[in-house]
PDB file of C-alpha atoms in Angstrom:
ATOM      1  CA  UNK N  18      -0.123  -0.177  -0.326  1.00 46.00           C
ATOM      2  CA  UNK N  19       0.922   3.778  -0.542  1.00 46.00           C
ATOM      3  CA  UNK N  20       1.654   5.851   2.095  1.00 45.00           C
ATOM      4  CA  UNK N  21       1.099   9.333   1.551  1.00 44.00           C
ATOM      5  CA  UNK N  22       1.376  12.632   4.415  1.00 46.00           C
ATOM      6  CA  UNK N  23       0.063  16.410   4.028  1.00 47.00           C
ATOM      7  CA  UNK N  24       0.825  18.624   6.473  1.00 47.00           C
ATOM      8  CA  UNK N  25      -1.555  21.073   7.475  1.00 45.00           C
ATOM      9  CA  UNK N  26       0.208  24.181   7.933  1.00 46.00           C
ATOM     10  CA  UNK N  27      -1.587  27.343   9.721  1.00 47.00           C
ATOM     11  CA  UNK N  28      -3.195  24.827  12.425  1.00 46.00           C
ATOM     12  CA  UNK N  29      -1.906  26.359  15.521  1.00 51.00           C
ATOM     13  CA  UNK N  30       1.335  25.263  17.312  1.00 55.00           C
ATOM     14  CA  UNK N  31       0.683  21.474  15.997  1.00 57.00           C
ATOM     15  CA  UNK N  32       0.473  20.069  12.460  1.00 59.00           C
ATOM     16  CA  UNK N  33      -1.948  17.384  11.969  1.00 64.00           C
ATOM     17  CA  UNK N  34      -1.282  14.862   9.448  1.00 67.00           C
ATOM     18  CA  UNK N  35      -3.327  12.933   7.259  1.00 63.00           C
ATOM     19  CA  UNK N  36      -2.929  10.091   5.806  1.00 63.00           C
ATOM     20  CA  UNK N  37      -3.840   8.218   2.591  1.00 60.00           C
ATOM     21  CA  UNK N  38      -3.602   4.614   1.518  1.00 56.00           C
ATOM     22  CA  UNK N  39      -4.539   3.829  -2.057  1.00 59.00           C
ATOM     23  CA  UNK N  40      -5.280  -0.072  -2.639  1.00 54.00           C
ATOM     24  CA  UNK N  41      -3.048  -1.054  -5.626  1.00 59.00           C
ATOM     25  CA  UNK N  42      -5.285  -1.702  -8.961  1.00 54.00           C
ATOM     26  CA  UNK N  43      -3.530  -5.225  -8.781  1.00 56.00           C
ATOM     27  CA  UNK N  44      -5.283  -6.474  -5.104  1.00 55.00           C
ATOM     28  CA  UNK N  45      -7.253  -9.310  -5.499  1.00 53.00           C
ATOM     29  CA  UNK N  46      -9.559  -7.569  -2.876  1.00 53.00           C
ATOM     30  CA  UNK N  47     -10.647  -4.527  -4.891  1.00 49.00           C
ATOM     31  CA  UNK N  48     -13.923  -5.434  -6.451  1.00 51.00           C
ATOM     32  CA  UNK N  49     -14.383  -5.102 -10.113  1.00 49.00           C
ATOM     33  CA  UNK N  50     -16.924  -2.461 -10.776  1.00 46.00           C
ATOM     34  CA  UNK N  51     -16.219  -2.414 -14.708  1.00 43.00           C
ATOM     35  CA  UNK N  52     -16.817  -5.915 -15.181  1.00 48.00           C
ATOM     36  CA  UNK N  53     -20.482  -5.293 -16.439  1.00 47.00           C
ATOM     37  CA  UNK N  54     -19.600  -2.499 -17.873  1.00 43.00           C
ATOM     38  CA  UNK N  55     -19.944  -2.590 -22.170  1.00 46.00           C
ATOM     39  CA  UNK N  56     -17.293  -0.191 -22.992  1.00 48.00           C
ATOM     40  CA  UNK N  57     -17.710   1.855 -26.576  1.00 70.00           C
ATOM     41  CA  UNK N  58     -15.940   1.253 -29.633  1.00 85.00           C
ATOM     42  CA  UNK N  59     -12.915   3.089 -29.819  1.00 91.00           C
ATOM     43  CA  UNK N  60     -11.897   6.022 -32.360  1.00 92.00           C
ATOM     44  CA  UNK N  61      -9.358   7.175 -33.788  1.00 93.00           C
ATOM     45  CA  UNK N  62      -9.635  10.691 -35.048  1.00 93.00           C
ATOM     46  CA  UNK N  63      -7.578  13.005 -37.952  1.00 93.00           C
ATOM     47  CA  UNK N  64      -6.968  16.314 -35.757  1.00 93.00           C
ATOM     48  CA  UNK N  65      -4.349  17.279 -38.063  1.00 94.00           C
ATOM     49  CA  UNK N  66      -3.505  16.585 -41.341  1.00 91.00           C
ATOM     50  CA  UNK N  67      -4.916  16.242 -44.765  1.00 90.00           C
ATOM     51  CA  UNK N  68      -7.695  14.423 -44.142  1.00 90.00           C
ATOM     52  CA  UNK N  69      -8.769  16.341 -40.447  1.00 91.00           C
ATOM     53  CA  UNK N  70     -12.263  15.479 -39.091  1.00 90.00           C
ATOM     54  CA  UNK N  71     -12.206  12.244 -40.226  1.00 92.00           C
ATOM     55  CA  UNK N  72     -13.472   9.694 -37.372  1.00 92.00           C
ATOM     56  CA  UNK N  73     -12.019   5.725 -37.604  1.00 93.00           C
ATOM     57  CA  UNK N  74     -13.951   3.001 -35.790  1.00 92.00           C
ATOM     58  CA  UNK N  75     -11.502   0.844 -34.097  1.00 93.00           C
ATOM     59  CA  UNK N  76     -14.093  -2.128 -34.518  1.00 91.00           C
ATOM     60  CA  UNK N  77     -11.899  -4.844 -35.317  1.00 94.00           C
ATOM     61  CA  UNK N  78      -9.664  -6.654 -33.237  1.00 95.00           C
ATOM     62  CA  UNK N  79      -6.756  -5.781 -35.408  1.00 97.00           C
ATOM     63  CA  UNK N  80      -6.701  -2.662 -37.695  1.00 97.00           C
ATOM     64  CA  UNK N  81      -4.287  -1.753 -40.532  1.00 98.00           C
ATOM     65  CA  UNK N  82      -3.431   2.216 -40.737  1.00 98.00           C
ATOM     66  CA  UNK N  83      -0.723   3.362 -44.098  1.00 98.00           C
ATOM     67  CA  UNK N  84      -1.077   4.713 -47.598  1.00 97.00           C
ATOM     68  CA  UNK N  85      -2.232   1.608 -49.058  1.00 98.00           C
ATOM     69  CA  UNK N  86      -6.018   1.997 -50.000  1.00 97.00           C
ATOM     70  CA  UNK N  87      -6.561  -1.807 -48.454  1.00 98.00           C
ATOM     71  CA  UNK N  88      -5.734  -0.911 -44.918  1.00 98.00           C
ATOM     72  CA  UNK N  89      -8.604  -0.520 -42.581  1.00 97.00           C
ATOM     73  CA  UNK N  90      -7.069   3.086 -42.162  1.00 97.00           C
ATOM     74  CA  UNK N  91      -6.287   4.522 -45.300  1.00 97.00           C
ATOM     75  CA  UNK N  92      -4.210   7.975 -44.822  1.00 97.00           C
ATOM     76  CA  UNK N  93      -3.566   9.201 -47.984  1.00 95.00           C
ATOM     77  CA  UNK N  94       0.244  11.289 -48.015  1.00 96.00           C
ATOM     78  CA  UNK N  95       3.636  10.606 -48.855  1.00 96.00           C
ATOM     79  CA  UNK N  96       4.449  10.415 -45.120  1.00 97.00           C
ATOM     80  CA  UNK N  97       3.151   7.827 -44.359  1.00 97.00           C
ATOM     81  CA  UNK N  98       4.490   4.010 -45.211  1.00 98.00           C
ATOM     82  CA  UNK N  99       2.074   1.244 -47.380  1.00 98.00           C
ATOM     83  CA  UNK N 100       2.078  -0.179 -44.495  1.00 98.00           C
ATOM     84  CA  UNK N 101       2.888   1.913 -41.238  1.00 98.00           C
ATOM     85  CA  UNK N 102       1.068   0.705 -38.037  1.00 98.00           C
ATOM     86  CA  UNK N 103      -1.203  -1.760 -36.410  1.00 98.00           C
ATOM     87  CA  UNK N 104      -3.635  -1.641 -33.785  1.00 98.00           C
ATOM     88  CA  UNK N 105      -4.647  -4.351 -31.742  1.00 97.00           C
ATOM     89  CA  UNK N 106      -7.574  -4.142 -29.716  1.00 93.00           C
ATOM     90  CA  UNK N 107      -6.995  -7.000 -26.338  1.00 89.00           C
ATOM     91  CA  UNK N 108      -8.268  -7.338 -23.183  1.00 86.00           C
ATOM     92  CA  UNK N 109      -5.077  -5.614 -21.873  1.00 85.00           C
ATOM     93  CA  UNK N 110      -6.283  -2.675 -23.527  1.00 90.00           C
ATOM     94  CA  UNK N 111      -5.847  -1.344 -27.155  1.00 95.00           C
ATOM     95  CA  UNK N 112      -2.019  -0.888 -28.167  1.00 97.00           C
ATOM     96  CA  UNK N 113      -0.175   0.676 -31.704  1.00 98.00           C
ATOM     97  CA  UNK N 114       2.640  -1.046 -33.038  1.00 98.00           C
ATOM     98  CA  UNK N 115       5.080   0.264 -35.736  1.00 98.00           C
ATOM     99  CA  UNK N 116       5.498  -2.072 -39.318  1.00 98.00           C
ATOM    100  CA  UNK N 117       9.205  -0.843 -39.767  1.00 97.00           C
ATOM    101  CA  UNK N 118       7.838   2.398 -41.244  1.00 97.00           C
ATOM    102  CA  UNK N 119      10.529   4.929 -42.660  1.00 95.00           C
ATOM    103  CA  UNK N 120       8.822   8.142 -40.729  1.00 96.00           C
ATOM    104  CA  UNK N 121       8.015   6.465 -37.235  1.00 97.00           C
ATOM    105  CA  UNK N 122       4.661   6.010 -34.991  1.00 98.00           C
ATOM    106  CA  UNK N 123       4.560   8.482 -32.604  1.00 98.00           C
ATOM    107  CA  UNK N 124       2.448   8.499 -29.333  1.00 97.00           C
ATOM    108  CA  UNK N 125       2.224  11.205 -26.939  1.00 96.00           C
ATOM    109  CA  UNK N 126       5.139  12.910 -28.669  1.00 95.00           C
ATOM    110  CA  UNK N 127       7.352   9.205 -28.134  1.00 97.00           C
ATOM    111  CA  UNK N 128       8.389   7.644 -30.961  1.00 97.00           C
ATOM    112  CA  UNK N 129       7.311   3.964 -30.572  1.00 97.00           C
ATOM    113  CA  UNK N 130       8.153   0.414 -31.538  1.00 98.00           C
ATOM    114  CA  UNK N 131       5.028  -0.510 -29.878  1.00 97.00           C
ATOM    115  CA  UNK N 132       2.622   1.221 -27.023  1.00 97.00           C
ATOM    116  CA  UNK N 133      -0.688   1.169 -25.461  1.00 97.00           C
ATOM    117  CA  UNK N 134      -3.184   3.885 -26.026  1.00 96.00           C
ATOM    118  CA  UNK N 135      -5.202   5.305 -23.517  1.00 94.00           C
ATOM    119  CA  UNK N 136      -8.549   7.937 -23.711  1.00 92.00           C
ATOM    120  CA  UNK N 137      -6.531  10.935 -25.329  1.00 92.00           C
ATOM    121  CA  UNK N 138      -3.400   9.663 -26.721  1.00 95.00           C
ATOM    122  CA  UNK N 139      -2.116  11.831 -29.354  1.00 96.00           C
ATOM    123  CA  UNK N 140      -0.553   9.775 -32.187  1.00 97.00           C
ATOM    124  CA  UNK N 141       1.444  10.405 -34.966  1.00 98.00           C
ATOM    125  CA  UNK N 142       1.646   8.745 -38.175  1.00 98.00           C
ATOM    126  CA  UNK N 143       3.247  10.441 -41.306  1.00 97.00           C
ATOM    127  CA  UNK N 144       1.903  14.744 -40.922  1.00 96.00           C
ATOM    128  CA  UNK N 145      -1.442  13.436 -39.678  1.00 97.00           C
ATOM    129  CA  UNK N 146      -2.281  13.500 -36.033  1.00 96.00           C
ATOM    130  CA  UNK N 147      -5.104  12.024 -34.654  1.00 96.00           C
ATOM    131  CA  UNK N 148      -6.343  11.101 -31.092  1.00 95.00           C
ATOM    132  CA  UNK N 149      -7.897   7.844 -29.483  1.00 95.00           C
ATOM    133  CA  UNK N 150     -10.796   8.208 -27.719  1.00 92.00           C
ATOM    134  CA  UNK N 151     -12.350   5.209 -25.936  1.00 87.00           C
ATOM    135  CA  UNK N 152     -15.611   6.721 -27.231  1.00 62.00           C
ATOM    136  CA  UNK N 153     -17.162   7.929 -29.537  1.00 48.00           C
ATOM    137  CA  UNK N 154     -17.933  11.952 -28.634  1.00 52.00           C
ATOM    138  CA  UNK N 155     -20.876  13.301 -27.470  1.00 54.00           C
ATOM    139  CA  UNK N 156     -22.248  16.309 -30.220  1.00 54.00           C
ATOM    140  CA  UNK N 157     -23.772  19.412 -27.587  1.00 51.00           C
ATOM    141  CA  UNK N 158     -26.485  21.256 -28.506  1.00 57.00           C
ATOM    142  CA  UNK N 159     -25.055  24.937 -28.522  1.00 55.00           C
ATOM    143  CA  UNK N 160     -28.252  26.610 -29.833  1.00 58.00           C
ATOM    144  CA  UNK N 161     -26.398  28.565 -32.489  1.00 53.00           C
TER     145      UNK N 161
END
C-alpha cells in the first residue's frame, strides 16, 4: 500500500497529518466494478493533416494503418508508409505497433515501436495527428 502524508500548516502550534492509503490496482480483494459495463467502440480522429475531421471506429481486433488503400485506415500522404502501423485490441487494452515505417509512429510525443493507447492519446503518423478516444464523443447542442 502507498502511504502519503500531507502536513496542514496554519492550524496552531501542532500539525495535523492526513494519511492516504491507496489500494494497488492488482489487489485481488478490490472489486471489479467495471466488469459488466460495455465499453463503446474506441475511435481515432484526425485532428491535423489532409483528412482532418475523419473519425475511424476501431471495431476489429486488428486495424491496419497506412498509405495502401487496402488498409483499414487509409492515410493518403507520401509521409505515411504503405503498411505503417497496426492497432490491436485485446483484454489488456489497445496497443499500437509500428510496422517498420520510414518516419516512425509517435504516441504522446515519443517515437515508439509499440505502445498502449489511452483515452486522449495523441498518435502521429507522417503529417497526420490523430487522437484516440475510448468512445465516440457526444455532440453537444449549443443553440447556434
